[in-house]
PDB file of C-alpha atoms in Angstrom:
ATOM      1  CA  UNK A   1      59.098 -30.382 192.486  1.00 93.00           C
ATOM      2  CA  UNK A   2      59.089 -27.504 190.000  1.00 94.00           C
ATOM      3  CA  UNK A   3      58.991 -24.034 191.543  1.00 95.00           C
ATOM      4  CA  UNK A   4      58.319 -20.558 190.176  1.00 94.00           C
ATOM      5  CA  UNK A   5      59.657 -17.794 192.414  1.00 93.00           C
ATOM      6  CA  UNK A   6      58.537 -14.171 192.159  1.00 91.00           C
ATOM      7  CA  UNK A   7      60.809 -12.378 194.584  1.00 87.00           C
ATOM      8  CA  UNK A   8      62.373  -9.220 195.901  1.00 81.00           C
ATOM      9  CA  UNK A   9      64.512  -8.130 198.839  1.00 81.00           C
ATOM     10  CA  UNK A  10      65.825 -10.180 201.728  1.00 86.00           C
ATOM     11  CA  UNK A  11      62.559 -12.121 201.908  1.00 88.00           C
ATOM     12  CA  UNK A  12      63.098 -13.364 198.357  1.00 88.00           C
ATOM     13  CA  UNK A  13      66.715 -14.137 199.141  1.00 88.00           C
ATOM     14  CA  UNK A  14      65.674 -16.280 202.124  1.00 92.00           C
ATOM     15  CA  UNK A  15      63.222 -18.212 199.936  1.00 93.00           C
ATOM     16  CA  UNK A  16      65.847 -18.715 197.230  1.00 90.00           C
ATOM     17  CA  UNK A  17      68.442 -19.959 199.738  1.00 91.00           C
ATOM     18  CA  UNK A  18      65.959 -22.518 201.072  1.00 95.00           C
ATOM     19  CA  UNK A  19      64.964 -23.745 197.603  1.00 93.00           C
ATOM     20  CA  UNK A  20      68.609 -24.177 196.629  1.00 90.00           C
ATOM     21  CA  UNK A  21      69.192 -26.444 199.647  1.00 92.00           C
ATOM     22  CA  UNK A  22      66.314 -28.865 199.094  1.00 94.00           C
ATOM     23  CA  UNK A  23      67.089 -31.965 196.996  1.00 93.00           C
ATOM     24  CA  UNK A  24      64.575 -32.341 194.177  1.00 92.00           C
ATOM     25  CA  UNK A  25      63.532 -28.676 194.197  1.00 93.00           C
ATOM     26  CA  UNK A  26      63.969 -27.191 190.724  1.00 90.00           C
ATOM     27  CA  UNK A  27      63.578 -23.475 190.072  1.00 89.00           C
ATOM     28  CA  UNK A  28      61.911 -23.390 186.636  1.00 89.00           C
ATOM     29  CA  UNK A  29      61.504 -19.603 186.695  1.00 87.00           C
ATOM     30  CA  UNK A  30      62.851 -16.917 188.998  1.00 86.00           C
ATOM     31  CA  UNK A  31      61.533 -13.393 188.478  1.00 86.00           C
ATOM     32  CA  UNK A  32      62.972 -10.334 190.204  1.00 82.00           C
ATOM     33  CA  UNK A  33      63.059  -6.580 189.800  1.00 73.00           C
ATOM     34  CA  UNK A  34      65.768  -4.673 187.979  1.00 63.00           C
ATOM     35  CA  UNK A  35      65.984  -2.010 190.646  1.00 60.00           C
ATOM     36  CA  UNK A  36      65.999  -2.385 194.406  1.00 57.00           C
ATOM     37  CA  UNK A  37      64.143  -0.208 196.859  1.00 51.00           C
ATOM     38  CA  UNK A  38      65.875   3.127 197.327  1.00 53.00           C
ATOM     39  CA  UNK A  39      65.314   3.183 201.081  1.00 50.00           C
ATOM     40  CA  UNK A  40      65.958  -0.477 201.778  1.00 55.00           C
ATOM     41  CA  UNK A  41      69.275  -1.837 200.533  1.00 57.00           C
ATOM     42  CA  UNK A  42      68.363  -5.222 199.117  1.00 65.00           C
ATOM     43  CA  UNK A  43      70.321  -7.959 197.413  1.00 70.00           C
ATOM     44  CA  UNK A  44      70.242  -7.978 193.617  1.00 74.00           C
ATOM     45  CA  UNK A  45      68.470 -11.302 193.385  1.00 78.00           C
ATOM     46  CA  UNK A  46      68.595 -11.721 189.630  1.00 77.00           C
ATOM     47  CA  UNK A  47      72.370 -11.159 189.582  1.00 76.00           C
ATOM     48  CA  UNK A  48      72.778 -13.643 192.446  1.00 78.00           C
ATOM     49  CA  UNK A  49      70.530 -16.215 190.715  1.00 80.00           C
ATOM     50  CA  UNK A  50      72.458 -15.955 187.455  1.00 78.00           C
ATOM     51  CA  UNK A  51      75.798 -16.246 189.267  1.00 83.00           C
ATOM     52  CA  UNK A  52      74.531 -19.510 190.746  1.00 79.00           C
ATOM     53  CA  UNK A  53      73.630 -20.871 187.313  1.00 79.00           C
ATOM     54  CA  UNK A  54      69.879 -20.214 187.355  1.00 78.00           C
ATOM     55  CA  UNK A  55      69.451 -19.469 183.666  1.00 70.00           C
ATOM     56  CA  UNK A  56      65.693 -19.072 184.080  1.00 72.00           C
ATOM     57  CA  UNK A  57      66.138 -15.788 185.974  1.00 70.00           C
ATOM     58  CA  UNK A  58      64.136 -12.912 184.486  1.00 74.00           C
ATOM     59  CA  UNK A  59      64.223  -9.214 185.329  1.00 72.00           C
ATOM     60  CA  UNK A  60      61.097  -7.078 185.487  1.00 68.00           C
ATOM     61  CA  UNK A  61      62.091  -3.500 184.683  1.00 62.00           C
ATOM     62  CA  UNK A  62      58.792  -1.660 184.161  1.00 66.00           C
ATOM     63  CA  UNK A  63      55.202  -2.587 183.566  1.00 69.00           C
ATOM     64  CA  UNK A  64      53.345  -5.745 184.366  1.00 76.00           C
ATOM     65  CA  UNK A  65      54.897  -9.179 184.043  1.00 82.00           C
ATOM     66  CA  UNK A  66      53.892 -11.191 180.935  1.00 87.00           C
ATOM     67  CA  UNK A  67      51.875 -13.769 182.888  1.00 90.00           C
ATOM     68  CA  UNK A  68      50.788 -15.725 179.808  1.00 89.00           C
ATOM     69  CA  UNK A  69      54.442 -16.377 178.942  1.00 88.00           C
ATOM     70  CA  UNK A  70      55.400 -17.725 182.368  1.00 91.00           C
ATOM     71  CA  UNK A  71      55.366 -21.481 182.940  1.00 91.00           C
ATOM     72  CA  UNK A  72      53.407 -23.256 185.634  1.00 93.00           C
ATOM     73  CA  UNK A  73      54.858 -25.783 188.044  1.00 93.00           C
ATOM     74  CA  UNK A  74      54.104 -27.481 191.330  1.00 96.00           C
ATOM     75  CA  UNK A  75      54.623 -24.458 193.591  1.00 96.00           C
ATOM     76  CA  UNK A  76      54.386 -20.716 193.048  1.00 97.00           C
ATOM     77  CA  UNK A  77      56.055 -18.612 195.732  1.00 96.00           C
ATOM     78  CA  UNK A  78      55.546 -14.866 195.881  1.00 94.00           C
ATOM     79  CA  UNK A  79      58.097 -13.288 198.213  1.00 90.00           C
ATOM     80  CA  UNK A  80      57.816  -9.544 198.732  1.00 81.00           C
ATOM     81  CA  UNK A  81      56.380  -9.263 195.217  1.00 83.00           C
ATOM     82  CA  UNK A  82      54.900  -5.903 194.200  1.00 77.00           C
ATOM     83  CA  UNK A  83      52.551  -6.844 191.374  1.00 81.00           C
ATOM     84  CA  UNK A  84      49.112  -8.350 191.752  1.00 86.00           C
ATOM     85  CA  UNK A  85      49.303 -11.930 190.536  1.00 92.00           C
ATOM     86  CA  UNK A  86      46.208 -12.776 188.498  1.00 94.00           C
ATOM     87  CA  UNK A  87      44.158 -15.765 189.516  1.00 95.00           C
ATOM     88  CA  UNK A  88      44.400 -16.997 185.916  1.00 95.00           C
ATOM     89  CA  UNK A  89      48.116 -17.541 186.590  1.00 95.00           C
ATOM     90  CA  UNK A  90      48.304 -18.680 190.217  1.00 96.00           C
ATOM     91  CA  UNK A  91      45.389 -21.117 189.808  1.00 95.00           C
ATOM     92  CA  UNK A  92      47.619 -23.163 187.453  1.00 95.00           C
ATOM     93  CA  UNK A  93      49.687 -24.314 190.469  1.00 96.00           C
ATOM     94  CA  UNK A  94      48.695 -26.988 192.997  1.00 95.00           C
ATOM     95  CA  UNK A  95      50.223 -24.711 195.657  1.00 96.00           C
ATOM     96  CA  UNK A  96      50.520 -20.927 195.316  1.00 96.00           C
ATOM     97  CA  UNK A  97      51.676 -18.967 198.361  1.00 96.00           C
ATOM     98  CA  UNK A  98      52.662 -15.446 199.294  1.00 92.00           C
ATOM     99  CA  UNK A  99      54.947 -14.160 202.034  1.00 91.00           C
ATOM    100  CA  UNK A 100      53.606 -11.009 203.681  1.00 83.00           C
ATOM    101  CA  UNK A 101      55.234  -9.018 206.464  1.00 76.00           C
ATOM    102  CA  UNK A 102      52.423  -8.072 208.765  1.00 69.00           C
ATOM    103  CA  UNK A 103      51.879  -7.180 212.396  1.00 54.00           C
ATOM    104  CA  UNK A 104      49.087  -9.606 213.248  1.00 59.00           C
ATOM    105  CA  UNK A 105      47.321 -12.548 211.678  1.00 57.00           C
ATOM    106  CA  UNK A 106      47.242 -10.746 208.310  1.00 55.00           C
ATOM    107  CA  UNK A 107      44.247  -8.596 209.219  1.00 60.00           C
ATOM    108  CA  UNK A 108      46.183  -5.380 209.626  1.00 70.00           C
ATOM    109  CA  UNK A 109      48.726  -3.914 207.247  1.00 71.00           C
ATOM    110  CA  UNK A 110      47.313  -5.610 204.167  1.00 69.00           C
ATOM    111  CA  UNK A 111      48.502  -4.391 200.795  1.00 67.00           C
ATOM    112  CA  UNK A 112      51.560  -2.361 199.902  1.00 70.00           C
ATOM    113  CA  UNK A 113      54.338  -1.167 202.218  1.00 75.00           C
ATOM    114  CA  UNK A 114      53.367  -3.163 205.336  1.00 78.00           C
ATOM    115  CA  UNK A 115      56.837  -2.980 206.906  1.00 80.00           C
ATOM    116  CA  UNK A 116      57.220   0.736 206.334  1.00 81.00           C
ATOM    117  CA  UNK A 117      53.756   1.434 207.745  1.00 82.00           C
ATOM    118  CA  UNK A 118      54.508  -0.643 210.858  1.00 84.00           C
ATOM    119  CA  UNK A 119      57.761   1.211 211.454  1.00 87.00           C
ATOM    120  CA  UNK A 120      55.913   4.516 211.063  1.00 89.00           C
ATOM    121  CA  UNK A 121      53.505   3.223 213.727  1.00 89.00           C
ATOM    122  CA  UNK A 122      56.521   2.380 215.968  1.00 91.00           C
ATOM    123  CA  UNK A 123      55.825  -1.385 216.099  1.00 89.00           C
ATOM    124  CA  UNK A 124      58.383  -3.710 217.643  1.00 91.00           C
ATOM    125  CA  UNK A 125      56.827  -7.092 216.806  1.00 89.00           C
ATOM    126  CA  UNK A 126      56.891  -8.333 213.222  1.00 88.00           C
ATOM    127  CA  UNK A 127      55.340 -11.399 211.660  1.00 87.00           C
ATOM    128  CA  UNK A 128      56.089 -13.007 208.341  1.00 89.00           C
ATOM    129  CA  UNK A 129      52.959 -14.757 207.209  1.00 88.00           C
ATOM    130  CA  UNK A 130      52.802 -17.433 204.540  1.00 91.00           C
ATOM    131  CA  UNK A 131      49.326 -17.607 203.069  1.00 90.00           C
ATOM    132  CA  UNK A 132      47.670 -19.027 199.994  1.00 93.00           C
ATOM    133  CA  UNK A 133      47.295 -16.630 197.119  1.00 93.00           C
ATOM    134  CA  UNK A 134      43.748 -15.389 196.662  1.00 91.00           C
ATOM    135  CA  UNK A 135      42.011 -12.969 194.333  1.00 89.00           C
ATOM    136  CA  UNK A 136      42.000 -10.278 197.047  1.00 84.00           C
ATOM    137  CA  UNK A 137      45.307  -8.919 198.348  1.00 79.00           C
ATOM    138  CA  UNK A 138      46.623 -10.833 201.362  1.00 76.00           C
ATOM    139  CA  UNK A 139      43.301 -12.572 201.953  1.00 81.00           C
ATOM    140  CA  UNK A 140      44.198 -16.241 201.472  1.00 86.00           C
ATOM    141  CA  UNK A 141      44.249 -18.958 204.092  1.00 89.00           C
ATOM    142  CA  UNK A 142      47.165 -18.592 206.491  1.00 87.00           C
ATOM    143  CA  UNK A 143      49.436 -21.637 206.346  1.00 92.00           C
ATOM    144  CA  UNK A 144      52.272 -20.629 208.671  1.00 91.00           C
ATOM    145  CA  UNK A 145      53.767 -17.670 210.497  1.00 90.00           C
ATOM    146  CA  UNK A 146      57.021 -16.663 212.051  1.00 92.00           C
ATOM    147  CA  UNK A 147      57.453 -13.832 214.547  1.00 90.00           C
ATOM    148  CA  UNK A 148      60.279 -11.692 215.847  1.00 92.00           C
ATOM    149  CA  UNK A 149      60.122  -9.046 218.558  1.00 94.00           C
ATOM    150  CA  UNK A 150      62.739  -6.314 218.640  1.00 95.00           C
ATOM    151  CA  UNK A 151      63.592  -4.559 221.926  1.00 95.00           C
ATOM    152  CA  UNK A 152      63.296  -1.219 220.110  1.00 94.00           C
ATOM    153  CA  UNK A 153      61.665   0.199 216.985  1.00 92.00           C
ATOM    154  CA  UNK A 154      63.874  -1.277 214.248  1.00 93.00           C
ATOM    155  CA  UNK A 155      65.003   0.130 210.921  1.00 89.00           C
ATOM    156  CA  UNK A 156      63.627  -1.247 207.670  1.00 85.00           C
ATOM    157  CA  UNK A 157      66.922  -2.958 206.941  1.00 85.00           C
ATOM    158  CA  UNK A 158      66.825  -4.727 210.316  1.00 90.00           C
ATOM    159  CA  UNK A 159      63.259  -5.919 209.758  1.00 89.00           C
ATOM    160  CA  UNK A 160      63.937  -7.117 206.219  1.00 86.00           C
ATOM    161  CA  UNK A 161      67.109  -8.892 207.337  1.00 89.00           C
ATOM    162  CA  UNK A 162      65.199 -10.778 210.025  1.00 92.00           C
ATOM    163  CA  UNK A 163      62.367 -11.536 207.592  1.00 90.00           C
ATOM    164  CA  UNK A 164      64.876 -13.080 205.202  1.00 92.00           C
ATOM    165  CA  UNK A 165      65.793 -15.539 207.952  1.00 95.00           C
ATOM    166  CA  UNK A 166      62.124 -16.203 208.723  1.00 95.00           C
ATOM    167  CA  UNK A 167      61.411 -16.725 204.990  1.00 95.00           C
ATOM    168  CA  UNK A 168      64.192 -19.303 204.819  1.00 96.00           C
ATOM    169  CA  UNK A 169      62.655 -21.333 207.661  1.00 97.00           C
ATOM    170  CA  UNK A 170      59.082 -21.017 206.382  1.00 96.00           C
ATOM    171  CA  UNK A 171      60.128 -22.049 202.865  1.00 97.00           C
ATOM    172  CA  UNK A 172      61.804 -25.187 204.178  1.00 97.00           C
ATOM    173  CA  UNK A 173      58.537 -26.004 205.976  1.00 96.00           C
ATOM    174  CA  UNK A 174      56.493 -25.385 202.792  1.00 95.00           C
ATOM    175  CA  UNK A 175      58.754 -27.551 200.655  1.00 95.00           C
ATOM    176  CA  UNK A 176      58.696 -30.291 203.274  1.00 94.00           C
ATOM    177  CA  UNK A 177      54.879 -30.244 203.383  1.00 93.00           C
ATOM    178  CA  UNK A 178      53.939 -29.192 199.879  1.00 91.00           C
ATOM    179  CA  UNK A 179      52.092 -32.401 198.970  1.00 87.00           C
ATOM    180  CA  UNK A 180      49.797 -32.043 201.980  1.00 91.00           C
ATOM    181  CA  UNK A 181      49.343 -28.309 201.356  1.00 90.00           C
ATOM    182  CA  UNK A 182      48.633 -28.535 197.612  1.00 85.00           C
ATOM    183  CA  UNK A 183      45.098 -28.772 196.311  1.00 68.00           C
ATOM    184  CA  UNK A 184      45.957 -32.026 194.497  1.00 49.00           C
ATOM    185  CA  UNK A 185      48.165 -34.025 196.881  1.00 44.00           C
ATOM    186  CA  UNK A 186      50.069 -36.888 195.259  1.00 41.00           C
TER     187      UNK A 186
END
């Protein structure tokens, strides 16, 4: 299966780790950001990808990604991605999913900065939701969720670290079930 990964932070790292462990999974394009969040220390995914021999790794520095230049594949995974992905691009994939850190079944904390807003609201329970990409932000069909409850209000780094682990598990589930989840099962 050919996979395009648009990723950032520990969530993207968890997805990448899962992809690299699945026989037959080929990363045809991996796109990450040149800079990490200033408040959340995050792994430099593009550097890590290149060190592991992924020569399709691309850095987004500023501006919008050149969607027309990106290839399609079997699966598109958006993991903590900041740009809106146009339907003209994600509709080229049989399965296009997004990972979103939210507090409930995706109805609250839609859009940008969901983790930071939850911490500001002193939440202790965090979900990582895998949903289909849709034209509206975080509005696609929910495919799977993982949840972790902290005993205290956590820091951003703690939440992102845990979400990286949840992303790893959810990605393994997606890759295991991608034929059934795709719009054109084979």
